[in-house]
Coordinates of C-alpha atoms in Angstrom, one line a residue:
X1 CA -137.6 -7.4 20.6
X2 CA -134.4 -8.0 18.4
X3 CA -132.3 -10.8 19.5
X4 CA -128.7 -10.2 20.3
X5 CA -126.4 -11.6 17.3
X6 CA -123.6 -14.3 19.1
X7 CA -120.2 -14.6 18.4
X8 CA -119.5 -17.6 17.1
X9 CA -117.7 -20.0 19.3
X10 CA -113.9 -21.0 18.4
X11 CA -112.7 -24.1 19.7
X12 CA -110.1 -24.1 22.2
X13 CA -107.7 -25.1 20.1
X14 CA -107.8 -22.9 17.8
X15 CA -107.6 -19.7 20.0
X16 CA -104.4 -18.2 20.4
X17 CA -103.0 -18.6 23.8
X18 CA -101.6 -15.4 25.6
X19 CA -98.2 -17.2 25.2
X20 CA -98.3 -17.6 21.7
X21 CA -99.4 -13.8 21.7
X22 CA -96.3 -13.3 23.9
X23 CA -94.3 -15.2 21.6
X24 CA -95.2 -13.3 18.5
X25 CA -94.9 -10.1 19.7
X26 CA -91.1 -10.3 21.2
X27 CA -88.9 -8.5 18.8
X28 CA -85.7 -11.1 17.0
X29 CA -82.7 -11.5 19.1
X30 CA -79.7 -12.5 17.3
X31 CA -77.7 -13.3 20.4
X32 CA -80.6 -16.1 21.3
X33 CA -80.7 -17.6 17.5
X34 CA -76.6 -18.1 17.8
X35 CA -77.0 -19.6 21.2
X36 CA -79.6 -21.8 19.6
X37 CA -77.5 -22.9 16.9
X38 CA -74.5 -23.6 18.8
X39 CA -76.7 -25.8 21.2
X40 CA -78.0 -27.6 18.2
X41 CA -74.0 -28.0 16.1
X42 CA -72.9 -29.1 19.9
X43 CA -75.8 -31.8 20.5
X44 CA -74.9 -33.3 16.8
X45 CA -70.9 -32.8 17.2
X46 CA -71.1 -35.5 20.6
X47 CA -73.3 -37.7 18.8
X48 CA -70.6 -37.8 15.8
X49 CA -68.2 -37.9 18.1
X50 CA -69.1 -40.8 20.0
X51 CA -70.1 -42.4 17.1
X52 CA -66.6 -42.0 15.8
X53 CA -65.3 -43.4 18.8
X54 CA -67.6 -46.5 18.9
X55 CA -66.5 -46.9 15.5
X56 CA -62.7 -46.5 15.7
X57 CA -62.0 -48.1 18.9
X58 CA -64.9 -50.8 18.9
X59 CA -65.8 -51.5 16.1
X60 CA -62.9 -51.3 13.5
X61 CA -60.1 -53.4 15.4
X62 CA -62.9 -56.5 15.3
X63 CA -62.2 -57.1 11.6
X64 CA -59.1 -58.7 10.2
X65 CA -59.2 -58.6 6.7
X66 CA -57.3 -61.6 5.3
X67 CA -56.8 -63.2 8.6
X68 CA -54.2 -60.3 8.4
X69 CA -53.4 -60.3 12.1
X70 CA -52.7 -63.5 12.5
X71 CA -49.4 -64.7 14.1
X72 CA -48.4 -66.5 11.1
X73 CA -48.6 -63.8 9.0
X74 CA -47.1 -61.2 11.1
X75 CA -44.1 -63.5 11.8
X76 CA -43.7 -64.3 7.6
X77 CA -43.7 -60.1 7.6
X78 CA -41.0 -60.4 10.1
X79 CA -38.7 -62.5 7.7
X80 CA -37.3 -65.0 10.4
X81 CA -34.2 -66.7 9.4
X82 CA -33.6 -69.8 9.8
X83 CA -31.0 -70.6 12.6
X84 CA -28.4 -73.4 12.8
X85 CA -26.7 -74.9 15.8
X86 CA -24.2 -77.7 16.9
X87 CA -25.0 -80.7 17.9
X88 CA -25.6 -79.3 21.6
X89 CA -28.2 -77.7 20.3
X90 CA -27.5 -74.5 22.2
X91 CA -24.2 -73.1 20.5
X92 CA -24.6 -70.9 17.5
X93 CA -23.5 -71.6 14.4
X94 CA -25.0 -69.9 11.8
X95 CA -27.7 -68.4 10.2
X96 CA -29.6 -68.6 6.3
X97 CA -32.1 -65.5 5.4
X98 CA -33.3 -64.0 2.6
X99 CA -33.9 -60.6 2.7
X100 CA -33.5 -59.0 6.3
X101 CA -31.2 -60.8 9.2
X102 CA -32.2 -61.0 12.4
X103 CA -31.9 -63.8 15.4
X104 CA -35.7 -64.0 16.6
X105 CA -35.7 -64.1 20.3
X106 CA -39.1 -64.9 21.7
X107 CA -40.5 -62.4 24.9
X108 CA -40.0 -64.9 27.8
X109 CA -36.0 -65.6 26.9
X110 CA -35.8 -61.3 27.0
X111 CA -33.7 -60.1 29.7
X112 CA -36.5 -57.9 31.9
X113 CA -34.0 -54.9 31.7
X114 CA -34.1 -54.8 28.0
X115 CA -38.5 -54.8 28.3
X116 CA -38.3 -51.9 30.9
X117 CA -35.9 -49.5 29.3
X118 CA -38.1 -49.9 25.7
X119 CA -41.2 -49.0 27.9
X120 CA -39.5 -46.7 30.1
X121 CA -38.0 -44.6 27.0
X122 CA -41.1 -45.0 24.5
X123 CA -43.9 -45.5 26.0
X124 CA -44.5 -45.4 29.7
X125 CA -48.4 -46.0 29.8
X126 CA -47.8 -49.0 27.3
X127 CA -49.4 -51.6 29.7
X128 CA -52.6 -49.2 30.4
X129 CA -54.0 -47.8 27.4
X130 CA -55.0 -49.7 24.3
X131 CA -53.2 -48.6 21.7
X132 CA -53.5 -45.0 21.4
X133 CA -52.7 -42.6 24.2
X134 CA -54.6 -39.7 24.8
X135 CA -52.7 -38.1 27.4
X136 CA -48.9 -38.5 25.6
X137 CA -50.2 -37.4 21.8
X138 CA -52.2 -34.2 23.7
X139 CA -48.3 -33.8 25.4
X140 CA -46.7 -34.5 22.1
X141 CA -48.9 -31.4 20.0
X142 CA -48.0 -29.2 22.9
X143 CA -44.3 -30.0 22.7
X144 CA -44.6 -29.4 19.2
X145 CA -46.5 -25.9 19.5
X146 CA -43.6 -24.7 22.0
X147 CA -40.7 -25.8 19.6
X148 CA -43.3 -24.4 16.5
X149 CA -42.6 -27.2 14.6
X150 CA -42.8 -31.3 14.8
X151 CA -40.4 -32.6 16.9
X152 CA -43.0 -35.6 18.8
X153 CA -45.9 -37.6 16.9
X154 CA -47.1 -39.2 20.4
X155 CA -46.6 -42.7 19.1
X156 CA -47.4 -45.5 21.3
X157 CA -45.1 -48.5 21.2
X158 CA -48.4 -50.2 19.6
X159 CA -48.5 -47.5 17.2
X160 CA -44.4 -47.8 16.3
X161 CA -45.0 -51.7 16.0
X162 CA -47.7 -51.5 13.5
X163 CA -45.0 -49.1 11.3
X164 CA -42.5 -51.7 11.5
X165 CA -44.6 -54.6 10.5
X166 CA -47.1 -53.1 8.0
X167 CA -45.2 -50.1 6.6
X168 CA -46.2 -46.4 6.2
X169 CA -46.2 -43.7 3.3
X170 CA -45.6 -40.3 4.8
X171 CA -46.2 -38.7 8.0
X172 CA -49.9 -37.7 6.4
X173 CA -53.3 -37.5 8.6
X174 CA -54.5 -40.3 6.6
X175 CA -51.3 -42.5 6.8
X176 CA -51.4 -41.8 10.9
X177 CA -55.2 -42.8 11.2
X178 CA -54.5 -46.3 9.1
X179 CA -51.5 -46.5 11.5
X180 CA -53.8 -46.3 14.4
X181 CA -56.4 -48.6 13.3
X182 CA -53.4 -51.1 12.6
X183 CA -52.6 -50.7 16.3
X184 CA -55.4 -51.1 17.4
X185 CA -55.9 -54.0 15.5
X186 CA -52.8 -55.6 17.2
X187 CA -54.3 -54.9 20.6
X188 CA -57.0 -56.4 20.0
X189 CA -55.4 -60.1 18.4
X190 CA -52.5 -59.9 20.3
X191 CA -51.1 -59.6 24.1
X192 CA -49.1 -56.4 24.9
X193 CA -45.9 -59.3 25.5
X194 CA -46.2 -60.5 21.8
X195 CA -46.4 -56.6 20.5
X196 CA -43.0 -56.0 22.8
X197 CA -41.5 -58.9 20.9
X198 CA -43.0 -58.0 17.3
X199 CA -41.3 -54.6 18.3
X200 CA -37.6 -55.6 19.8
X201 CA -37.2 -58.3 16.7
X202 CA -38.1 -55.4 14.0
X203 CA -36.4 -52.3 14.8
X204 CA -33.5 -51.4 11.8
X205 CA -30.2 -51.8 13.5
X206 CA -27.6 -51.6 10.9
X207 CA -27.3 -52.8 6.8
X208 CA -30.1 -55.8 6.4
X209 CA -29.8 -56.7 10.8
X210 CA -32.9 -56.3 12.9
X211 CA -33.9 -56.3 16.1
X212 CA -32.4 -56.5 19.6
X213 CA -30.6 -60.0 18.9
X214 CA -28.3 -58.8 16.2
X215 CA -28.1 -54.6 18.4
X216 CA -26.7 -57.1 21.2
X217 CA -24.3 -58.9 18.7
X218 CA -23.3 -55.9 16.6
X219 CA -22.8 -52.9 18.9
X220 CA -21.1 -55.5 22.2
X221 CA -20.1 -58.7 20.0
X222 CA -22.3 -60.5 23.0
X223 CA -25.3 -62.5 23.0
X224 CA -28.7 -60.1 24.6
X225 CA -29.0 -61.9 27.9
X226 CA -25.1 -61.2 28.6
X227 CA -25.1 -57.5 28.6
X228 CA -25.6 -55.0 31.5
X229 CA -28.2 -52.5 32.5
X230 CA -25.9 -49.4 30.8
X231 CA -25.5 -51.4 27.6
X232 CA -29.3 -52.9 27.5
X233 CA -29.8 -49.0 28.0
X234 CA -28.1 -47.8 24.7
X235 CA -30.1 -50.4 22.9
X236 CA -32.8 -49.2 23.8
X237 CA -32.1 -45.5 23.2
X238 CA -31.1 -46.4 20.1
X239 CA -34.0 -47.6 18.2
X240 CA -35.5 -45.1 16.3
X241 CA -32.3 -44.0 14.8
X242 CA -28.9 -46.1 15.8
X243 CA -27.1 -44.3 12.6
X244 CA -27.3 -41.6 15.0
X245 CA -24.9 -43.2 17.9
X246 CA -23.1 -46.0 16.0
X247 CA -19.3 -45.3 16.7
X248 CA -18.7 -47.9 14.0
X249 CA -20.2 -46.0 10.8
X250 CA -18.3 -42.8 11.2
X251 CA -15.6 -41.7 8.9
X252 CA -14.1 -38.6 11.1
X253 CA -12.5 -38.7 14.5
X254 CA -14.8 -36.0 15.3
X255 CA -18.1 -37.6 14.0
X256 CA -16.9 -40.6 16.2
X257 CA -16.5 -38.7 19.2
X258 CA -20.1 -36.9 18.5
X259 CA -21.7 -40.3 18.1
X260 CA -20.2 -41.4 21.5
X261 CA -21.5 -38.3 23.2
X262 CA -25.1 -38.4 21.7
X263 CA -25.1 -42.6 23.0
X264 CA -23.8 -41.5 26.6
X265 CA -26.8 -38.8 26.6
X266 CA -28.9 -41.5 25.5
X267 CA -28.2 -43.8 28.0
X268 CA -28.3 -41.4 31.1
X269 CA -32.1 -40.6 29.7
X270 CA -33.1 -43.7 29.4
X271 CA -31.5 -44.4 32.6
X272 CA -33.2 -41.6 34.2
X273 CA -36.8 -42.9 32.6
X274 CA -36.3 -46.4 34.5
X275 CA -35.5 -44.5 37.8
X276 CA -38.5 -42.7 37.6
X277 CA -40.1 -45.6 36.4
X278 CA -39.0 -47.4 39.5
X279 CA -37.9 -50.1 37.2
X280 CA -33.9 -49.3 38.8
X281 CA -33.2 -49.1 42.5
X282 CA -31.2 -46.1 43.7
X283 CA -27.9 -47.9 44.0
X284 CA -28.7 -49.3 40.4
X285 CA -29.1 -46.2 38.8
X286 CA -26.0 -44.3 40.6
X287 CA -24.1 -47.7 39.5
X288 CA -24.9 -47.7 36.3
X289 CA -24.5 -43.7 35.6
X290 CA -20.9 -44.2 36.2
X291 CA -20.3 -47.5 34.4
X292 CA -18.3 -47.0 31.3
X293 CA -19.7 -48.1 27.9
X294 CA -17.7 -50.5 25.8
X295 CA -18.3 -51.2 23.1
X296 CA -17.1 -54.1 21.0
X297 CA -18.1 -54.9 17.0
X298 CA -19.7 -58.0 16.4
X299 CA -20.5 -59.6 13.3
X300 CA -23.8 -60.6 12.7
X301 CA -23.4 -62.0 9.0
X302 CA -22.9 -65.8 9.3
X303 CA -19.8 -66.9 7.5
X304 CA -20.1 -69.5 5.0
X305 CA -18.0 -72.1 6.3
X306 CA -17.2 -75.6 5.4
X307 CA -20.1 -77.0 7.4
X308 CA -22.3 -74.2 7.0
X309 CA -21.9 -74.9 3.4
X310 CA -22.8 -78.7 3.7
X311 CA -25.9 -77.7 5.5
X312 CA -26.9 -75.7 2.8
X313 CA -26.3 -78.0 0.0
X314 CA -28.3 -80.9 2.4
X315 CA -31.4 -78.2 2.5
X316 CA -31.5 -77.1 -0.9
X317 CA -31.2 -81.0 -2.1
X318 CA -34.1 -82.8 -3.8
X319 CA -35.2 -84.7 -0.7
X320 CA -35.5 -81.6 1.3
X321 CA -37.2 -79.9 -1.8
X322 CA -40.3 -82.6 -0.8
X323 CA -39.8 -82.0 3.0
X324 CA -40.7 -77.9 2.0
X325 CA -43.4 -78.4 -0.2
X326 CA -44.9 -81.2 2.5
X327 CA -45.2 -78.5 4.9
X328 CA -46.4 -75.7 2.5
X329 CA -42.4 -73.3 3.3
X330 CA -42.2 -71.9 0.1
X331 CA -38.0 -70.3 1.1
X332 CA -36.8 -72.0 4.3
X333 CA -34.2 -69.6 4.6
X334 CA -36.7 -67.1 6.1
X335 CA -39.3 -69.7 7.8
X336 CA -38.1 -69.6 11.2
X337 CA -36.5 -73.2 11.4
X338 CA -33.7 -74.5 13.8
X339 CA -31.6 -76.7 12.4
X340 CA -29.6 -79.3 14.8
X341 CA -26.1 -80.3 12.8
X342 CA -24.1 -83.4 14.1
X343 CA -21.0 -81.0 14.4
X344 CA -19.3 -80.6 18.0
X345 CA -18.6 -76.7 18.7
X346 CA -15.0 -77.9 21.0
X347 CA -13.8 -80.1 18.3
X348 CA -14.5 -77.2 15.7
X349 CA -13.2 -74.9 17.9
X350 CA -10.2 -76.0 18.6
X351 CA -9.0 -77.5 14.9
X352 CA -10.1 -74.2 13.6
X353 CA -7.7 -72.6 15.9
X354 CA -4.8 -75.1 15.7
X355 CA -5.0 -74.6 11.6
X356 CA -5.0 -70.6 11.9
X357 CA -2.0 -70.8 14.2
X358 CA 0.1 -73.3 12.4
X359 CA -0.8 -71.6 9.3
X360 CA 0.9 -68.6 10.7
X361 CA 4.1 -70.1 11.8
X362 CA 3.8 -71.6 8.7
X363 CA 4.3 -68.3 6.5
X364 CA 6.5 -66.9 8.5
X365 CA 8.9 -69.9 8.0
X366 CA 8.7 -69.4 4.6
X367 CA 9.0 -66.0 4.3
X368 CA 11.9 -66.2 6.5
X369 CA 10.2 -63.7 9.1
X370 CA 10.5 -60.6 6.1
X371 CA 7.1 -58.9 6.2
X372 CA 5.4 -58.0 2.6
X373 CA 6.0 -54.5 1.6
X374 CA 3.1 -52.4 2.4
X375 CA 3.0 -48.8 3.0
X376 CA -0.1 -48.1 5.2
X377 CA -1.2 -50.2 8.1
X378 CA -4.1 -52.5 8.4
X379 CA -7.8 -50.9 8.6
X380 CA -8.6 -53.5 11.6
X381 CA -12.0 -53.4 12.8
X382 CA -11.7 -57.4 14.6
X383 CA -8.8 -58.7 15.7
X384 CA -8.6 -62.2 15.8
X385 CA -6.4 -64.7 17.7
X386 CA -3.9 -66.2 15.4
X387 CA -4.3 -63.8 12.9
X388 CA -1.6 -61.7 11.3
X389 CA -2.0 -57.6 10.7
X390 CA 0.1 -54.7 10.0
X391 CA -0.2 -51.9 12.2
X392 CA 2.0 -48.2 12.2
X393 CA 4.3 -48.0 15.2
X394 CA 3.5 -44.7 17.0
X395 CA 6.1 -44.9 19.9
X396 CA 8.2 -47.2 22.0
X397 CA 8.9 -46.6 25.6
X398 CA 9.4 -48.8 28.8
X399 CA 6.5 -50.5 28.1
X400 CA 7.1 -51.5 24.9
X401 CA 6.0 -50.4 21.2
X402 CA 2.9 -48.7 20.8
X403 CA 1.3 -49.8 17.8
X404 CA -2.2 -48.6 15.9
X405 CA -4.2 -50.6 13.7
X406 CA -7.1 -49.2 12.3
X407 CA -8.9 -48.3 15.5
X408 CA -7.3 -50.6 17.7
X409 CA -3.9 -49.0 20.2
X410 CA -1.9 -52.2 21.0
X411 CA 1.1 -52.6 23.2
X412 CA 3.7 -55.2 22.6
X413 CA 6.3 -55.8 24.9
X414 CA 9.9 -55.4 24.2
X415 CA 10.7 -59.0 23.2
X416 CA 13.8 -60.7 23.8
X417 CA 16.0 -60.6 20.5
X418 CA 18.5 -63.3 20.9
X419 CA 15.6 -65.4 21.6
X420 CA 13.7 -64.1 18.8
X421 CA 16.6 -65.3 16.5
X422 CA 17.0 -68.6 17.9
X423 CA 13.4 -68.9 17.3
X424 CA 13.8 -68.2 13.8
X425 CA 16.8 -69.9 13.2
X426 CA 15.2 -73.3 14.4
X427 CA 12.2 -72.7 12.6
X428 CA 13.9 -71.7 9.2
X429 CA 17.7 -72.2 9.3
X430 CA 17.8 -68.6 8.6
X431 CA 18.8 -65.6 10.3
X432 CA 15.9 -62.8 11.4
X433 CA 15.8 -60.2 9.2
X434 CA 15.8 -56.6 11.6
X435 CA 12.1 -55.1 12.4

């Protein structure tokens, strides 16, 4: 009897399963491969994406090349001048620089006002995030796809400081992502008060003056701690372009009056900001929308007096030449210094003013009260006491003539001329000549 012929046996690992079978005999689905492939292209996008942010915001702001970040450096960046005072040591009297002039004032001698309009106008999240704010760039792109074109970067304050300090070349991607990493970089070595201060003593003001001590000087001819909230306000509002609401650089009556109305709106926002901020009190704010604005030109540029000259000649001397290279300052005028003279500021004061005035009566003795012949009046931008000037008389009424100089309107009383003469008579045996 034949024997049956058996199959021979295929491990069970080799048999096709009835999924496989399954598998192999479902027809291709293009809709399932692009769902694959967008799973797969979305799985490796969040890895790269959080490795980019490890990197960026981790990793990167550890290193300082060149010691970089240090304090040191950043303040020789800032180009301090060197500042010198009376013998009180507290009065100003003058300042050496060499490129860029500014009056460093450290964070914790700040008026609060002036640190709370900056953040309330620039940056309102500046003491939360770490340098880069997601939620005001995402607000700044939007504003700038409404207006279709770019009108807001979403710069942080950290981000603004870093541009000050370091520089940078275009508005490109690349020069915004080494402007990021710089501020993050300055989060990361420094406190967010030393960034505010880095910030307010580097912002352009006006010709070679930075930062909020010469704004304070120039724009209210006052020192920062004097002013009030409305002018600590304009400063403030000012800082990323003051050519824009300086009533002091315009040539035209009307680009005067234009610069005036763009500061008022300036101030009322940045007003506005701190309300909402709650960094002003309701009676504060309706206070200080009302105030007016005055403003007064200072100037900034440190005269070169008699004693400010003998100060100079002491530094630059040979002994001071030793002091320098001691302490490794290769230009003094920028290194920051404070320099104590043995002058008194009331016994400067008042011979400086007691020359000018007697200097005065002098000349006009001389001149037997006749004015030089000039045809236009004087283009006054300071008045000061003792000082002569010419000035075009616009009108005379009760109160007196009405006289313009430059930018100044002046009143002078009607004066007394029988007393006038006897003045001049005593003074130089001569008789008045008729004004």
């Amino acid at each position: 009897m034949p024997t049956k012929r058996r199959k021979p046996s295929i491990p069970s690992n080799k048999r096709p399963s009835k999924a496989r079978k399954n598998r192999k005999s479902k027809p291709f689905s293009f809709r399932n491969f692009l769902f694959k492939w967008f799973l797969r292209m979305g799985i490796l996008g969040t890895l790269m994406g959080v490795g980019f942010y490890f990197w960026l915001f981790h990793f990167m702001p550890t290193l300082n090349p060149n010691n970089e970040y240090s304090k040191e450096n950043i303040l020789s960046k800032l180009s301090s001048e060197t500042s010198v005072y009376y013998n009180d040591e507290n009065t100003f009297m003058g300042s050496f620089f060499a490129n860029e002039h500014r009056r460093y004032i450290p964070y914790e001698k700040m008026p609060e006002k002036i640190i709370q309009a900056i953040v309330a106008g620039e940056d309102g999240d500046f003491f939360e995030h770490n340098g880069f704010n997601p939620k005001g760039f995402a607000r700044a792109m939007l504003n700038n796809l409404k207006a279709r074109r770019f009108v807001a970067g979403g710069s942080t304050l950290s981000q603004q400081t870093a541009k000050n300090i370091f520089g940078r070349k275009g508005r490109s991607v690349v020069a915004k992502y080494h402007e990021l990493v710089q501020a993050l970089r300055l989060e990361k070595n420094f406190s967010k008060e030393e960034i505010l201060e880095f910030y307010l003593n580097q912002f352009y003001v006006t010709g070679t003056g930075r930062g909020v001590g010469i704004a304070s000087r120039y724009f209210f001819d006052k020192n920062l701690k004097d002013l009030s909230i409305r002018q600590l306000a304009f400063i403030a509002g000012s800082v990323k372009g003051p050519h824009n609401y300086d009533p002091f650089i315009q040539k035209t009556d009307e680009s005067y009056k234009r610069a005036i109305e763009k500061g008022q709106h300036r101030i009322e926002y940045i007003l506005s900001r701190m309300k909402k901020e709650n960094f002003l009190t309701k009676a504060e704010y309706e206070r200080e929308m009302k105030a007016p604005t005055k403003f007064s030109r200072g100037t900034f540029r440190s005269p070169l007096t008699t004693g400010m000259n003998q100060v100079l000649i002491t530094l630059n001397s040979a002994d001071f030449e030793k002091i320098w290279a001691k302490h490794d300052i290769d230009h003094w005028q920028d290194a920051h210094l404070k320099i104590v003279s043995t002058l008194d500021p009331q016994i400067q004061r008042g011979t400086h003013l007691a020359l000018r005035q007697n200097l005065t009566r002098l000349s006009l003795a001389l001149e037997n009260f006749q004015l030089p012949k000039r045809k236009s009046p004087s283009r006054a931008q300071r008045l000061t006491q003792g000082e002569a000037f010419y000035g075009e008389v616009v009108k005379e009424d009760e109160k007196g003539l009405h006289l313009k100089a430059g930018r100044y309107q002046l009143i002078f009383p009607v004066i007394d001329l029988k007393k006038f003469e006897e003045y001049g008579e005593k003074s130089g045996n001569r008789k008045t000549r008729e004004l």
